[in-house]
Short mmCIF file of C-alpha atoms in Angstrom, two decimals:
data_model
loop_
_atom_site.label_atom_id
_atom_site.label_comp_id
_atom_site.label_asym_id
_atom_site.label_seq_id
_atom_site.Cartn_x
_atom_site.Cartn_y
_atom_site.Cartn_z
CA UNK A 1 69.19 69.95 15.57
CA UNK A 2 66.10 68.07 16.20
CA UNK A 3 64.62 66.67 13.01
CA UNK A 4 61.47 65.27 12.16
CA UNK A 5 59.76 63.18 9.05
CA UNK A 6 56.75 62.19 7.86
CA UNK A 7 56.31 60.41 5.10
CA UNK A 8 53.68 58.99 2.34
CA UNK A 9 52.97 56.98 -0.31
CA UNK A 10 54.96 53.79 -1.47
CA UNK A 11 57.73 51.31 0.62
CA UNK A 12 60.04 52.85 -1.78
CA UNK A 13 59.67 56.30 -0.09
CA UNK A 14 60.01 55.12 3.76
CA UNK A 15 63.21 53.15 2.41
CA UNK A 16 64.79 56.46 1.41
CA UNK A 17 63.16 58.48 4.57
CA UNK A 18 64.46 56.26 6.98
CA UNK A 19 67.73 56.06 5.09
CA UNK A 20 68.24 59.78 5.27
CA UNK A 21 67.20 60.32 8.85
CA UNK A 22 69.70 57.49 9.72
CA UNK A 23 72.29 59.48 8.11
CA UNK A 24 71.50 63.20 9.34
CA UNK A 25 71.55 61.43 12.76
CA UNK A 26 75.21 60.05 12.03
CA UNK A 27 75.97 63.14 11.61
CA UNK A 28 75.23 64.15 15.05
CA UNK A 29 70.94 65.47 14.54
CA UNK A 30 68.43 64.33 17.31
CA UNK A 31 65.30 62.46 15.46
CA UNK A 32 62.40 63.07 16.47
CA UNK A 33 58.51 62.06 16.12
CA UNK A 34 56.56 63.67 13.67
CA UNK A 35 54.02 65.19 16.39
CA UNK A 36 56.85 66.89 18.12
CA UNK A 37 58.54 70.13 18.07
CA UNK A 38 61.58 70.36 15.87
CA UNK A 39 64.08 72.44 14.51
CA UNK A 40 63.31 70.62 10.81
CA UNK A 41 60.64 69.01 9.36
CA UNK A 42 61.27 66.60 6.57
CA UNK A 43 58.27 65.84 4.58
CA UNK A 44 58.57 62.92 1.80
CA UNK A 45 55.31 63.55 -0.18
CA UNK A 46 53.86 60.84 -2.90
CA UNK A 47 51.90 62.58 -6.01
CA UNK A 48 50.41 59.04 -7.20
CA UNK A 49 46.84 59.88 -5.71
CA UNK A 50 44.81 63.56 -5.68
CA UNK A 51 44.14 62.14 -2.17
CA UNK A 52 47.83 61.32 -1.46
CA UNK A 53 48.42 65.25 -2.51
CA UNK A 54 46.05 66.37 -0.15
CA UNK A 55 47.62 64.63 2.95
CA UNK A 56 51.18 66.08 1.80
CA UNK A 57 49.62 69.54 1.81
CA UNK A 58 48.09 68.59 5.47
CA UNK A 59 51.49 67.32 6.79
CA UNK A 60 53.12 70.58 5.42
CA UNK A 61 50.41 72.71 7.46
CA UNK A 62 50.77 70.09 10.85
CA UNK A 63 54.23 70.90 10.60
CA UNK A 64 54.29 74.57 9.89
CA UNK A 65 51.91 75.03 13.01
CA UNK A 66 53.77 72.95 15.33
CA UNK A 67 56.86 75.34 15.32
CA UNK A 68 56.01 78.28 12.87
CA UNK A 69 59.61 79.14 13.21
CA UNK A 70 61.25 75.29 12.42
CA UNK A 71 62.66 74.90 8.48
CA UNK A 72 60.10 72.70 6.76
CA UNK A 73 61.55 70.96 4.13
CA UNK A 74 59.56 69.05 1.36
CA UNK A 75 61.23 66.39 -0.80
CA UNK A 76 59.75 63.48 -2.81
CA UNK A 77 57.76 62.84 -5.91
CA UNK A 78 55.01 65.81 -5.46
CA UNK A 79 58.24 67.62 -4.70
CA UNK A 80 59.43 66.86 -8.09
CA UNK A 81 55.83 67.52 -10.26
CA UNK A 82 54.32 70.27 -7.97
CA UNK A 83 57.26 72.60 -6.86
CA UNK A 84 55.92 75.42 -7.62
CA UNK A 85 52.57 74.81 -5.64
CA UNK A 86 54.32 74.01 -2.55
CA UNK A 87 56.95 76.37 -2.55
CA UNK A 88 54.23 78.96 -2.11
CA UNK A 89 52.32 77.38 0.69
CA UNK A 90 53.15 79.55 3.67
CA UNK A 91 56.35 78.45 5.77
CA UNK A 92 57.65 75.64 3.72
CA UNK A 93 61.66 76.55 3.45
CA UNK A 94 63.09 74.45 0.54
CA UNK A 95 61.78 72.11 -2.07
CA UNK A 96 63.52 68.89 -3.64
CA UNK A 97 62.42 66.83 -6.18
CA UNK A 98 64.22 63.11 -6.09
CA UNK A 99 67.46 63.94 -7.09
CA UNK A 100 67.89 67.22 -5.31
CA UNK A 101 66.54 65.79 -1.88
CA UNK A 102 69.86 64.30 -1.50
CA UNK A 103 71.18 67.50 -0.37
CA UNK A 104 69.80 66.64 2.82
CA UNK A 105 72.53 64.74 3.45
CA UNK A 106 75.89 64.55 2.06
CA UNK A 107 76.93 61.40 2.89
CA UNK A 108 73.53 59.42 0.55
CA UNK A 109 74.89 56.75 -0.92
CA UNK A 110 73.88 55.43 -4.48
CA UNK A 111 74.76 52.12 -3.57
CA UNK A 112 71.31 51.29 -2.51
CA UNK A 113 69.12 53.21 0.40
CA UNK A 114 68.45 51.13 3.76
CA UNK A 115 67.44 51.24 6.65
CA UNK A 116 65.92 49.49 10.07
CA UNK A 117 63.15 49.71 12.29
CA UNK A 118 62.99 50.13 15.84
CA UNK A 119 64.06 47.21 16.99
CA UNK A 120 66.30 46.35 13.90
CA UNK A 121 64.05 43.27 12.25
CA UNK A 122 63.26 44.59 9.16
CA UNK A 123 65.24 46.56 6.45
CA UNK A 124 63.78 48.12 3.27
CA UNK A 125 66.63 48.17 0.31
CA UNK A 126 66.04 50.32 -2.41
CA UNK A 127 67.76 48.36 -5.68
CA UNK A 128 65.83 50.19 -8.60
CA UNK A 129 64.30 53.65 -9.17
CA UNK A 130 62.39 55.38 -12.55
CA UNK A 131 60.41 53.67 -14.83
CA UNK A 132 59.88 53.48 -18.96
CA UNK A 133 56.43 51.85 -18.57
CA UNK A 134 54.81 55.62 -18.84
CA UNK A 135 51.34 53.86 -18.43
CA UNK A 136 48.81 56.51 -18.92
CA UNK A 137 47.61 57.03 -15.42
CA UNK A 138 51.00 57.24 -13.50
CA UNK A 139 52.69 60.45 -12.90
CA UNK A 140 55.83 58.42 -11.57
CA UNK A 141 58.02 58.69 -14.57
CA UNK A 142 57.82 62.36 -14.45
CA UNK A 143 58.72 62.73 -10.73
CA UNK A 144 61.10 59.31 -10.86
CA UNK A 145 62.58 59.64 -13.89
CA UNK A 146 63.48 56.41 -16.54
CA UNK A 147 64.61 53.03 -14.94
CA UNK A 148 68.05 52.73 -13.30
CA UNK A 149 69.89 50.67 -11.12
CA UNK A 150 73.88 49.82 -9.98
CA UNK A 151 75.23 46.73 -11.03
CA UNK A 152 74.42 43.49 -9.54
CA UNK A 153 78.22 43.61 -7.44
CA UNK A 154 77.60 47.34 -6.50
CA UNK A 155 74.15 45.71 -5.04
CA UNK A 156 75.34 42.66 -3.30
CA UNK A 157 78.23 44.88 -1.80
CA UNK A 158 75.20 47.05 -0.48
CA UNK A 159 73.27 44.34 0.76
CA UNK A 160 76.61 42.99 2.87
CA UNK A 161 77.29 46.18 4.25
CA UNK A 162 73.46 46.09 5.33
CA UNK A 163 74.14 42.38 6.46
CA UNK A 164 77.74 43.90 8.46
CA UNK A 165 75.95 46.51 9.77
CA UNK A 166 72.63 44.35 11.39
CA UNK A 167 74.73 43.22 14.66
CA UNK A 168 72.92 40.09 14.90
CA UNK A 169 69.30 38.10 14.85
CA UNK A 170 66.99 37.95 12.27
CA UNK A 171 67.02 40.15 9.51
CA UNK A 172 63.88 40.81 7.05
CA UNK A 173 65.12 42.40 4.10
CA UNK A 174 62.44 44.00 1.58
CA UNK A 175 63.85 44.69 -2.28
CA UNK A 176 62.35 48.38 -3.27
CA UNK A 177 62.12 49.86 -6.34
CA UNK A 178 59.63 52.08 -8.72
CA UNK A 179 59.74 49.08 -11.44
CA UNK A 180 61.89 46.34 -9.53
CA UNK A 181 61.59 43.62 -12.30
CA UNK A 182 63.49 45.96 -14.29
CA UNK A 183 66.19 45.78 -12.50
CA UNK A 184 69.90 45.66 -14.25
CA UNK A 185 68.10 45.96 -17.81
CA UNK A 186 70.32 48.80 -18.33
CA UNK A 187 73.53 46.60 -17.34
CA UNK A 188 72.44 43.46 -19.26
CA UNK A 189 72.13 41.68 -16.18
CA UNK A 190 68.90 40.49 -14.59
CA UNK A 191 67.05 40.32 -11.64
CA UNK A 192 66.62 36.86 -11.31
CA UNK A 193 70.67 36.57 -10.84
CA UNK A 194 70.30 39.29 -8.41
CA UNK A 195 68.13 37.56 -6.60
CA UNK A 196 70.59 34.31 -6.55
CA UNK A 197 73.49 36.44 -5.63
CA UNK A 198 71.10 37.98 -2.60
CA UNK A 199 69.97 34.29 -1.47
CA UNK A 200 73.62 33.45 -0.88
CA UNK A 201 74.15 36.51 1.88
CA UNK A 202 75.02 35.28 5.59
CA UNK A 203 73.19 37.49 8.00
CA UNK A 204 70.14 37.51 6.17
CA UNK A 205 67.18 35.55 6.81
CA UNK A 206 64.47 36.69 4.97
CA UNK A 207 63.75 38.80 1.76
CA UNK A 208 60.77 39.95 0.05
CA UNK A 209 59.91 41.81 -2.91
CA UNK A 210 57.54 44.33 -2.23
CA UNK A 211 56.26 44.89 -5.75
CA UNK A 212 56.69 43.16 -9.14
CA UNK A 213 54.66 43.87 -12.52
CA UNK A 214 53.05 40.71 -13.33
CA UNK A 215 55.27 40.46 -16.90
CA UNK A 216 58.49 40.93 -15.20
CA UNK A 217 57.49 38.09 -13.31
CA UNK A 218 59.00 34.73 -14.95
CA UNK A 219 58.07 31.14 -14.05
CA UNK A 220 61.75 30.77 -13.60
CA UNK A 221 62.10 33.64 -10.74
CA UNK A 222 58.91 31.83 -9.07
CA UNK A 223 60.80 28.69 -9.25
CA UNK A 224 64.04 30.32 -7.45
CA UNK A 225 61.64 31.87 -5.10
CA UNK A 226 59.87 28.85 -4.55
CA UNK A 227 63.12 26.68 -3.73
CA UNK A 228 65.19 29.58 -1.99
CA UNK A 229 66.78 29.38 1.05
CA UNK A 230 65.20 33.10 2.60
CA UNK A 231 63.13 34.61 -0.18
CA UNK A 232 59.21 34.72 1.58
CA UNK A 233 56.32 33.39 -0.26
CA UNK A 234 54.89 36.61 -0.37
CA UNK A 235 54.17 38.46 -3.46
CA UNK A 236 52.59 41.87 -4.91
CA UNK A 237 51.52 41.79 -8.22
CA UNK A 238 49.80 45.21 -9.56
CA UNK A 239 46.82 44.08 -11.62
CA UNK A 240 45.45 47.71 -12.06
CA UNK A 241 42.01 46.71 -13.93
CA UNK A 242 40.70 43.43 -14.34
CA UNK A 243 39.22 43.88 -17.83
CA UNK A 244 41.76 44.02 -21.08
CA UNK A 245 39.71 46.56 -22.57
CA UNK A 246 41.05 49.19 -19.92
CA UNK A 247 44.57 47.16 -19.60
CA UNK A 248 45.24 48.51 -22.52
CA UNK A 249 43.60 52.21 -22.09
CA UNK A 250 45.97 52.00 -19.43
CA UNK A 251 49.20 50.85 -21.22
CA UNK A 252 49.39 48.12 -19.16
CA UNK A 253 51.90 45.08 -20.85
CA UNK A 254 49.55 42.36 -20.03
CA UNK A 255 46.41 40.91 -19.73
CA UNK A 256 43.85 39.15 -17.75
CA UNK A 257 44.92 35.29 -18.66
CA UNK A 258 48.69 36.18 -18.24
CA UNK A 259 47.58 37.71 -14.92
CA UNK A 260 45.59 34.66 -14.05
CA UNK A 261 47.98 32.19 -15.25
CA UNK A 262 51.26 33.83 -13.28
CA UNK A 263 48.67 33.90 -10.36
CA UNK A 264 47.89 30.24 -10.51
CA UNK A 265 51.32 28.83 -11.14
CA UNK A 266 52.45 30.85 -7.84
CA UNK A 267 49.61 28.65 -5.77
CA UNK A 268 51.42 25.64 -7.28
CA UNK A 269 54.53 26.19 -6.49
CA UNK A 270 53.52 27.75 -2.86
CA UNK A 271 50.01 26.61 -2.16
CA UNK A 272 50.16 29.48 1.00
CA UNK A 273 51.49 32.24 -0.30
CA UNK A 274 50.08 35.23 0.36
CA UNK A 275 49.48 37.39 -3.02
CA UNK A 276 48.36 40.96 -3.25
CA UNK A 277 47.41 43.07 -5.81
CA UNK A 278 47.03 46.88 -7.23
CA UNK A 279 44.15 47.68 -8.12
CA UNK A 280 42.73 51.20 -9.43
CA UNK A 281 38.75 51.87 -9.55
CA UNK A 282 37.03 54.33 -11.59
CA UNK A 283 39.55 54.88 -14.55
CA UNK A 284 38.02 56.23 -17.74
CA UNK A 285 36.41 54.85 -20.49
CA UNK A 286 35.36 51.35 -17.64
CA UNK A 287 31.46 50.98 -18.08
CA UNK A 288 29.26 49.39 -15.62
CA UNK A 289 29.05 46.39 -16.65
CA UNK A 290 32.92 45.78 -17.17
CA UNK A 291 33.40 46.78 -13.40
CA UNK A 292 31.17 44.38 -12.28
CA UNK A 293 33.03 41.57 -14.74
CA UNK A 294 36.39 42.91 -12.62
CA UNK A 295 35.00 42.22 -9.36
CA UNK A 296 34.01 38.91 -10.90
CA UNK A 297 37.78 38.43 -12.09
CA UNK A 298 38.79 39.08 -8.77
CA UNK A 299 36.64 36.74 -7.10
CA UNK A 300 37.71 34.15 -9.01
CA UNK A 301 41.53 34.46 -8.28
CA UNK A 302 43.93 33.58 -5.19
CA UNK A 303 44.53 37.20 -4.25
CA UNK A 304 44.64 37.11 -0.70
CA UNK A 305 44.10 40.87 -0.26
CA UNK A 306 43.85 43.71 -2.73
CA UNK A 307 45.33 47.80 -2.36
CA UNK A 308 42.62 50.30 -3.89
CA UNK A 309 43.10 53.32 -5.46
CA UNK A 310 40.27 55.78 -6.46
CA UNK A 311 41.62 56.69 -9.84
CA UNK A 312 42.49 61.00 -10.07
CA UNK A 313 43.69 62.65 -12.93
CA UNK A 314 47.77 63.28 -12.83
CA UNK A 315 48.63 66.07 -14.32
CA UNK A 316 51.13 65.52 -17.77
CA UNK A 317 49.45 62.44 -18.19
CA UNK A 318 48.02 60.62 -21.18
CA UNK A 319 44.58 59.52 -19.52
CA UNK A 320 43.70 63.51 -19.28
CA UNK A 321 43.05 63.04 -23.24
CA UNK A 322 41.21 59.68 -22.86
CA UNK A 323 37.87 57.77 -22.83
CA UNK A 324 34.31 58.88 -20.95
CA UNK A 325 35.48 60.22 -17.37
CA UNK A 326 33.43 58.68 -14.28
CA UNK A 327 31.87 60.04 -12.17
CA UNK A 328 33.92 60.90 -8.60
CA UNK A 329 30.66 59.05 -6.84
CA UNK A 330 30.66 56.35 -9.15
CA UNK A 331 34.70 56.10 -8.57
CA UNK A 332 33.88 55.92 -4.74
CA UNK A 333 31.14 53.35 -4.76
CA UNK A 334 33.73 51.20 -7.24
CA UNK A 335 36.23 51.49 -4.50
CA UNK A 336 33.74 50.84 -1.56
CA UNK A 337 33.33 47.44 -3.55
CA UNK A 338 36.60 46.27 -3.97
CA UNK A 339 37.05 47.62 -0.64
CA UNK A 340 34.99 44.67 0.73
CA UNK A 341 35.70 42.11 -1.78
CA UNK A 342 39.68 42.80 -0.37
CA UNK A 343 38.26 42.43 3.17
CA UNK A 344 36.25 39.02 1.79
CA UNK A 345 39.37 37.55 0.60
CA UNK A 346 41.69 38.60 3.69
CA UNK A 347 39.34 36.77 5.65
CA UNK A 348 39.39 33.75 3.47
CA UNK A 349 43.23 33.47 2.84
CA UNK A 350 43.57 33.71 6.87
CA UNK A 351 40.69 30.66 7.63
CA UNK A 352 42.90 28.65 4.67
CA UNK A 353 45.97 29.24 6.75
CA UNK A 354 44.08 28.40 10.60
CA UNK A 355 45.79 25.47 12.40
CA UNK A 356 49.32 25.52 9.97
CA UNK A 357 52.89 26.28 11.27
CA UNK A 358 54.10 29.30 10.09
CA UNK A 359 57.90 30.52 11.41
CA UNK A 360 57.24 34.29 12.70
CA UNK A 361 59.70 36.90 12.57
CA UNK A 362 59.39 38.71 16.38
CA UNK A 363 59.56 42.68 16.71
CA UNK A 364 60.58 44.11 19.56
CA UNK A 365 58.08 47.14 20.49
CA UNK A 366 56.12 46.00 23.63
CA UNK A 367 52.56 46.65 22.81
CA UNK A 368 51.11 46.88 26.34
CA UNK A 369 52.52 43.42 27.42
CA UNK A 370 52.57 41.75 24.06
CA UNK A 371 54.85 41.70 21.08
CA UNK A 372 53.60 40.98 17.47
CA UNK A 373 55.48 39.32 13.98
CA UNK A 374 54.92 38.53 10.75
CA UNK A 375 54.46 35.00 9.38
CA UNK A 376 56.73 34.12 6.24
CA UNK A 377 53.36 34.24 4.09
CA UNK A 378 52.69 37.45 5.76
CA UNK A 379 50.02 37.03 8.52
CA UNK A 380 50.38 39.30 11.22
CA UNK A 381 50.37 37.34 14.88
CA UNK A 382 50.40 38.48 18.24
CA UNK A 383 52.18 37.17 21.94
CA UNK A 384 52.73 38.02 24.76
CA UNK A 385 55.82 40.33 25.20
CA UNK A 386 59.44 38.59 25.92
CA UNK A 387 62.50 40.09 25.01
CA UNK A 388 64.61 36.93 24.58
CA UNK A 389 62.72 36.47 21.64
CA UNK A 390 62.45 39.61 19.58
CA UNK A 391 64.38 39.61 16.54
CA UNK A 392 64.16 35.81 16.37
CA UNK A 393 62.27 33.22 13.96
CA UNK A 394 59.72 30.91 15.81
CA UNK A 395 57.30 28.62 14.19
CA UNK A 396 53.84 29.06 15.20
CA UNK A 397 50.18 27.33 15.29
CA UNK A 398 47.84 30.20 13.50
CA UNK A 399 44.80 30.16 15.56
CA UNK A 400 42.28 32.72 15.85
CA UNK A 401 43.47 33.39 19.41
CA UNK A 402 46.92 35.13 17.49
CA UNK A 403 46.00 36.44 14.45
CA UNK A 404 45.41 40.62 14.10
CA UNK A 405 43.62 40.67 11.20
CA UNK A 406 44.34 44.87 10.00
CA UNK A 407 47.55 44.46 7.93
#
């Protein structure tokens, strides 16, 4: 069959798309782009955002009028908390939530989900999934489930079968997971010693972590990191709300000074690396006046880039009960803001890093006679195309003729 994805939402989901369609074509299926006609459409939907529901509703649709008669197939995390609602929109043909969607394929390993792109550089490795944080926003729990993960073996042996598998050049590797820092809690085992068993893989060059709650952190993991043979100085710290009074409306297990303080001794240790941050605007019960002490927060911190969310209300969540709602307006103009204070501090972390070597991991998609990569630190540069050297590490000058500046 031909078969077609689409999917939104977090790394963790294209890990486990790109993971599936690599096994359903093992097993002998044509993939396909999204925008072409197909026999299936797979769409991995993402119910963290009102917004993020709406574009898995408009993918369903896209699909269903591509090829009315094609099986359209809708797994994922709105999957999981909205089955109901999507199994009635008008020629979707099965629903799974996150355990079910492994159906799909019967060969899904729980070993750990990978996969490659195009030209093989870059594999995202789902280690962790579910989380017991329940913070009262965040739907995830109720689509995810509580925190689990294999064994620290069970994951090296995964990661050296992804390693095996490569056949050669650079690899990227990026760790995935709902709640990573959790990871092995359950096994009485710890990331941190994950990460050391990970560091010592041949055929690996590079790893990052693509998310990390900021108390999960420990100076002693940004130590390892700092002193590692592959892992990237590259983090992403979810800060949520930069005021404690809605840190804690929210649940979350932290506040601003342990924020600032994991933040700062980061830029110690790595004086370039490249932090970004969650952040949500508009939650309940955040006056004026505390939103514009956030932005004030903000501005005061090495971020070097910031992901918005305009907060919506998730259904079976605790914030439906809480604190003065804002308005959606008001929840816009918040996230126009940060919007530009993000752009601000992009443009400020790249001028810090002008004139510095940087070693660039090459892709090999030819972008009408040029190739781009992705510094260490995570600065996205551009050359012109050569196929000797995609898939391999070259240090480069950052100057402002290289640099794209959209991440």
């Amino acid at each position: 069959m031909k078969i077609a994805a689409h999917t939104l939402g977090c790394k963790l989901n294209f890990a486990e798309t790109s993971d599936l369609l690599r096994r359903l074509a093992a097993e002998g299926n044509e993939i396909v782009g999204f925008g072409e006609v197909a026999d299936t459409y797979i769409i991995n939907t993402c119910t963290v955002t009102a917004v993020a529901e709406k574009k898995c509703r408009n993918a369903i649709r896209q699909a269903v009028a591509q090829n009315p008669g094609a099986e359209v197939v809708v797994i994922g995390c709105m999957a999981e908390t909205s089955r109901d609602e999507i199994a009635a929109i008008p020629g979707v043909t099965a629903v799974y939530g996150n355990e079910k969607k492994r159906m799909l394929s019967y060969s899904w390993s729980d070993n750990g989900d990978h996969t490659a792109d195009a030209c093989r550089t870059r594999v995202f490795f789902k280690i962790q999934d579910g989380c017991d944080y329940f913070c009262t926003y965040c739907a995830i729990p109720l689509a995810r489930g509580r925190s689990r993960s294999a064994t620290i073996e069970e994951t090296l042996c995964a990661a050296r079968r992804i390693a095996a598998e490569h056949g050669g050049g650079a690899l990227e590797v990026v760790l995935t997971g709902v709640n990573t820092g959790t990871f092995g809690q359950q096994n009485g085992e710890s990331l941190l010693d994950l990460l050391r068993g990970l560091d010592a893989i041949e055929g690996v060059s590079r790893y990052r972590i693509s998310s990390i709650e900021p108390n999960l952190l420990t100076d002693d993991m940004i130590d390892f990191i700092a002193r590692s043979r592959a892992f990237l100085p590259h983090f992403h710290i979810p800060l949520q709300a930069g005021s404690d009074h809605v840190l804690k409306l929210m649940h979350r297990r932290y506040d601003t000074a342990l924020y600032r303080d994991k933040l700062l001794y980061i830029k110690q240790q790595m004086p370039d690396a490249c932090i970004a941050a969650d952040v949500m605007a508009g939650f309940n019960g955040e006056s004026e006046e505390e939103f514009d002490g956030v932005l004030r927060y903000i501005d005061s911190l090495p971020i070097s880039y910031l992901h918005v969310f305009t907060y919506s209300d998730r259904p079976g969540t605790a914030a439906l009960r809480m604190g003065e709602k804002i308005p959606m307006q008001v929840r816009r103009e918040h996230t126009a803001r940060l919007l530009e204070l993000s752009e601000r501090k992009h443009q400020a972390f790249i001028a810090s890093q002008l004139g510095k070597r940087r070693p660039v991991l090459w892709e090999g998609s030819n972008h009408g006679g040029s190739m781009q990569g992705w510094t260490d630190n995570y600065i996205r540069l551009v050359r012109p195309f050569d196929p000797a050297v995609a898939g391999t590490v070259e240090e480069v000058k950052i100057t402002e003729n290289n640099i794209i500046y959209e991440r």
